[in-house]
mmCIF file of C-alpha atoms in Angstrom:
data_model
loop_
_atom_site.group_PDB
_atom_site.id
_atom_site.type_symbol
_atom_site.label_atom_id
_atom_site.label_comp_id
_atom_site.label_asym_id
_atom_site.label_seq_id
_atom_site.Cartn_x
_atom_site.Cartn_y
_atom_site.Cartn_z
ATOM 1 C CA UNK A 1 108.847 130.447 71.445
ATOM 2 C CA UNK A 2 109.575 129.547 75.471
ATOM 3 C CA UNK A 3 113.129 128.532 76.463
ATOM 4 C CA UNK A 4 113.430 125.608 78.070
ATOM 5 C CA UNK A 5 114.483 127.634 81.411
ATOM 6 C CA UNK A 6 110.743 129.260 81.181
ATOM 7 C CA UNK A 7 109.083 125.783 80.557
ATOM 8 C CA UNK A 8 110.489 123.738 83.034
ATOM 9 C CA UNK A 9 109.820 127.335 85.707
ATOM 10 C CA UNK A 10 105.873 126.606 84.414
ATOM 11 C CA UNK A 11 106.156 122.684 84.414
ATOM 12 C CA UNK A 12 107.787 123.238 88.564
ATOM 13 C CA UNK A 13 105.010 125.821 89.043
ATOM 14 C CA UNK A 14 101.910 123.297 87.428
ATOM 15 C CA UNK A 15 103.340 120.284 89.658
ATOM 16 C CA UNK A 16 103.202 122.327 92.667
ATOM 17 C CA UNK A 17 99.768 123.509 92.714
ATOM 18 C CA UNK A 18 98.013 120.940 93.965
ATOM 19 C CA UNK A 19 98.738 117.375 95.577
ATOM 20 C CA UNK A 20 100.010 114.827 93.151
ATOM 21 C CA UNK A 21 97.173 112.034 94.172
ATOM 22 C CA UNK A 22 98.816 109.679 91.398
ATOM 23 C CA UNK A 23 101.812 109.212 93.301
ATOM 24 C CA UNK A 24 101.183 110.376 96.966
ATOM 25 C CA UNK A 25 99.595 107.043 97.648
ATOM 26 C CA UNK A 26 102.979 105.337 97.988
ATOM 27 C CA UNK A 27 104.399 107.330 101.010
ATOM 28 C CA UNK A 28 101.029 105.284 103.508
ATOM 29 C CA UNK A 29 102.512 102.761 104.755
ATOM 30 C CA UNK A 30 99.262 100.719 104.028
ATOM 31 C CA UNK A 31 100.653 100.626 100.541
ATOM 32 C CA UNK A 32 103.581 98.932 101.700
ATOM 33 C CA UNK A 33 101.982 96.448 103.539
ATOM 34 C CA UNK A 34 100.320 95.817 100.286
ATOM 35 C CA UNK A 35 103.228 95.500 98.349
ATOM 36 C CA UNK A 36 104.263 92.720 100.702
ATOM 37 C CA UNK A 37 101.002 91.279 100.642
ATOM 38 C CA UNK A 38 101.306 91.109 96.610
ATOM 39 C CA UNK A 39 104.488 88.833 97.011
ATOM 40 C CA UNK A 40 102.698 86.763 99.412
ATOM 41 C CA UNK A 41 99.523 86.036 97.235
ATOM 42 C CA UNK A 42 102.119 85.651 94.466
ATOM 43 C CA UNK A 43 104.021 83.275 96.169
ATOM 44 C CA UNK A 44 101.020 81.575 97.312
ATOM 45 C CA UNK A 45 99.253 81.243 94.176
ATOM 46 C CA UNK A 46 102.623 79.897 91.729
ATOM 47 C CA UNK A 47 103.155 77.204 94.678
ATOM 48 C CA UNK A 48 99.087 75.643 94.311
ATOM 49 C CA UNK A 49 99.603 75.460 90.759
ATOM 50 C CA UNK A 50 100.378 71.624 90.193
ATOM 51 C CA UNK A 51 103.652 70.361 88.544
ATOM 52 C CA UNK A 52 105.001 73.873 89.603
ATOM 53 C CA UNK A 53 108.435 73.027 91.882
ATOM 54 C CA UNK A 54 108.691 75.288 94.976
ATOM 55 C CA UNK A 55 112.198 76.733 93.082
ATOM 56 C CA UNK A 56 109.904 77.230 89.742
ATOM 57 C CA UNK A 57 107.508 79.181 91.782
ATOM 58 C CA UNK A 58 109.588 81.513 93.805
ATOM 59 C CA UNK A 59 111.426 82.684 90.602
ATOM 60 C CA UNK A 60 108.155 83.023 88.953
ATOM 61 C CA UNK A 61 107.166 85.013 92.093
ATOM 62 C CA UNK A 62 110.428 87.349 91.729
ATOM 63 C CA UNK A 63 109.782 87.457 87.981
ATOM 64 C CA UNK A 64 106.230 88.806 88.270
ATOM 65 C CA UNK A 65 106.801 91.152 91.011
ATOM 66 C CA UNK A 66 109.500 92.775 89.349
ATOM 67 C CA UNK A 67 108.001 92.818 86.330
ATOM 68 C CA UNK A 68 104.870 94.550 87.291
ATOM 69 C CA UNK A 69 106.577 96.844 89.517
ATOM 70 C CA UNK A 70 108.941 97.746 86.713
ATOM 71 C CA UNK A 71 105.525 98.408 84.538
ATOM 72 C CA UNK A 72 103.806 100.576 87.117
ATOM 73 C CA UNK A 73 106.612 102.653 88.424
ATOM 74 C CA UNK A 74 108.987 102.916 84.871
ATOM 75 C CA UNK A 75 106.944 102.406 82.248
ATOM 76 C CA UNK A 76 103.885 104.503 82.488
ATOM 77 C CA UNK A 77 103.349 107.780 82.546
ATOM 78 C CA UNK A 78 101.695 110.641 83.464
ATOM 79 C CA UNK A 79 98.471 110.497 85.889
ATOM 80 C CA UNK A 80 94.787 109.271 85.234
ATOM 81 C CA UNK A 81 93.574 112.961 86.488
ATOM 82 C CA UNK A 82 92.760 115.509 84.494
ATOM 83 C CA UNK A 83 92.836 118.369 87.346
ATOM 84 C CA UNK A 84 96.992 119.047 86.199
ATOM 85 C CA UNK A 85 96.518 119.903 82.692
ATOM 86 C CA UNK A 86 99.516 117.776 81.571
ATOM 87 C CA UNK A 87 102.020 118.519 84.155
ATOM 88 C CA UNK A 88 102.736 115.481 84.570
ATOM 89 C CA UNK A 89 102.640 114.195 81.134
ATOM 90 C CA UNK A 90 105.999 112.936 80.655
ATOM 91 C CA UNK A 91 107.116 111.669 84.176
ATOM 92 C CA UNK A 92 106.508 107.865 85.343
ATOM 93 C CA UNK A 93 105.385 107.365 88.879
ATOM 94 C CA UNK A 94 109.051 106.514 90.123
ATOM 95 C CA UNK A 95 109.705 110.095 88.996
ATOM 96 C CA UNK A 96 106.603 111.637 90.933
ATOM 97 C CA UNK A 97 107.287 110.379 93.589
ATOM 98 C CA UNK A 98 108.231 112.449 96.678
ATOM 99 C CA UNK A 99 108.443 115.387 93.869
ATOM 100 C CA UNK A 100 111.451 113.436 92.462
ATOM 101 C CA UNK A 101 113.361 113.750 95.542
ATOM 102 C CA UNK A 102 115.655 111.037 95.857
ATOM 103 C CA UNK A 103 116.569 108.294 98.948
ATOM 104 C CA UNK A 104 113.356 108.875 100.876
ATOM 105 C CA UNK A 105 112.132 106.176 102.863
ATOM 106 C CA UNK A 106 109.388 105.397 100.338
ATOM 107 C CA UNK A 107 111.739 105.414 97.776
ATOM 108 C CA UNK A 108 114.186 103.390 99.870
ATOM 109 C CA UNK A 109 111.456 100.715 101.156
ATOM 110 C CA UNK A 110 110.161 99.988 97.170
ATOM 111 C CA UNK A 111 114.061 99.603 96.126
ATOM 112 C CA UNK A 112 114.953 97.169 99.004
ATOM 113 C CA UNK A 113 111.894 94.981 98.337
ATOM 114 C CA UNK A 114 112.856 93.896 95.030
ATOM 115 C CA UNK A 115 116.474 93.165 96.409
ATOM 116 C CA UNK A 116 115.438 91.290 99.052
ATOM 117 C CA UNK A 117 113.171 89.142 96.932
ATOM 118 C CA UNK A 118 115.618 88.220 94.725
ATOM 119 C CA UNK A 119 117.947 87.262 97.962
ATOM 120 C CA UNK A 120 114.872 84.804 98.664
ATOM 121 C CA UNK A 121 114.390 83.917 95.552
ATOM 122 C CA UNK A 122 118.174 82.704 95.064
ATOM 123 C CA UNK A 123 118.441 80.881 98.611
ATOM 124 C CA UNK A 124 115.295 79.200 97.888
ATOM 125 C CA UNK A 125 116.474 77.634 94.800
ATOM 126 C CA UNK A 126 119.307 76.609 96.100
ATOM 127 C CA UNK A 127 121.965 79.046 94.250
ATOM 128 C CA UNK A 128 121.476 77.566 91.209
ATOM 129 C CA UNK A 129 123.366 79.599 88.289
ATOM 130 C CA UNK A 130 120.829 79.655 85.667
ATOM 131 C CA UNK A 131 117.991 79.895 88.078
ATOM 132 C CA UNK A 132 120.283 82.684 89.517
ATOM 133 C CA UNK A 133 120.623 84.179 86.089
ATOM 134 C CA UNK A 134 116.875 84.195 85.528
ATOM 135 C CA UNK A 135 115.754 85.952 88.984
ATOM 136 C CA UNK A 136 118.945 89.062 88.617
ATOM 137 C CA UNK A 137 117.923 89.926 85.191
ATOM 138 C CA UNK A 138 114.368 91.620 86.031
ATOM 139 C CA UNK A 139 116.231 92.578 89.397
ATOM 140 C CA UNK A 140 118.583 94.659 87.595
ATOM 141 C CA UNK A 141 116.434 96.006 84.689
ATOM 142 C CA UNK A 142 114.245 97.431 87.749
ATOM 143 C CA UNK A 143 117.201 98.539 90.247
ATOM 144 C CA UNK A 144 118.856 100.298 86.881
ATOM 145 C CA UNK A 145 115.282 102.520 86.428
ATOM 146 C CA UNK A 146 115.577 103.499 90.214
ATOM 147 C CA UNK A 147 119.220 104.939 89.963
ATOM 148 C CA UNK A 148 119.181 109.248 90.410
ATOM 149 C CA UNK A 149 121.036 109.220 87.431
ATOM 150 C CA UNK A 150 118.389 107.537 85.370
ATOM 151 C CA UNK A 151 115.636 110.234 86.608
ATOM 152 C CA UNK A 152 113.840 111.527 83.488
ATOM 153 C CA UNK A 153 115.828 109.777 81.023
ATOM 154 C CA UNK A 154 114.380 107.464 78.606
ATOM 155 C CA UNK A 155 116.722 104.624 76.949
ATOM 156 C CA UNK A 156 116.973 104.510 73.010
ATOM 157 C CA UNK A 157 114.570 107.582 73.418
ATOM 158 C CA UNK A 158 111.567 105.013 74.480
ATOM 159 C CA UNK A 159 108.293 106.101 76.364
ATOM 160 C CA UNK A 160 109.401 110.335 75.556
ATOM 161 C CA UNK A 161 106.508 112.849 75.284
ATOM 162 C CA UNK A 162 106.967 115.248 72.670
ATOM 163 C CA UNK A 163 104.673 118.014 74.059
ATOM 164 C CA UNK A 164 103.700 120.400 70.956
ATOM 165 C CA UNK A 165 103.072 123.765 71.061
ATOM 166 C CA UNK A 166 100.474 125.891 69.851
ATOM 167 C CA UNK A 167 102.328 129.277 69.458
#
């Protein structure tokens, strides 16, 4: 049986064979102005819905947004592609990205854009507390998975891989 020194050596050697295309998408900065475009249409589409106050709608626009980020970067894993033969099995796209090297600009730009939608969020709807209580809550649940010190862990054991081996 491998120790874990020899896996992870393999696992560093498998990622760095070829381009990680699941994750490298991020760094154009046409993904960015999508991301931005995303909380626009958002925004857009909560405040045409009828009966739906323009407070109502810009928490539902922070709610979704960091919801669906939180579900694309945190909560799944691995890659679509079969061309790594599992090397990235157990790693979210947060954790691919940049090879898991932490406070790039990508990085940095997709963990200021939550904050600053929750700053809109709250001054649109005029600081109210529960309203207030409502938009920090998916804030921080997403903020928390971006932390370094949260890179590869998995709460209450959640979302781990056990990889088996055939020796």
């Amino acid at each position: 049986m491998s120790s874990i020194k020899e896996k992870k050596a393999y696992m560093t050697l498998d990622q760095s064979s070829m381009p990680n295309f699941n994750s490298s998408w991020v760094n154009y900065k046409g993904a960015w102005a999508t991301t931005l475009f995303i909380i626009v249409l958002l925004k857009t589409l909560f405040s045409v819905i009828p009966f739906i106050s323009p407070e109502a709608s810009w928490t539902l626009t922070n709610l979704t947004f960091n919801i669906g980020q939180y579900i694309m970067f945190h909560w799944v894993q691995g890659i679509p592609f079969e061309n790594h033969q599992g090397a990235y099995d157990g790693l979210t796209l947060w954790e691919q990205i940049d090879g898991g090297v932490q406070f790039t600009a990508t990085r940095k730009f997709f963990t200021f854009v939550p904050i600053a939608l929750f700053i809109l969020s709250t001054h649109y709807t005029h600081y109210d507390v529960l309203l207030l209580i409502i938009n920090f809550a998916p804030l921080l649940l997403v903020l928390v998975a971006k932390l370094p010190v949260m890179h590869r862990v998995r709460v209450f054991g959640i979302g781990k891989i056990d990889h088996v081996d055939d020796d």
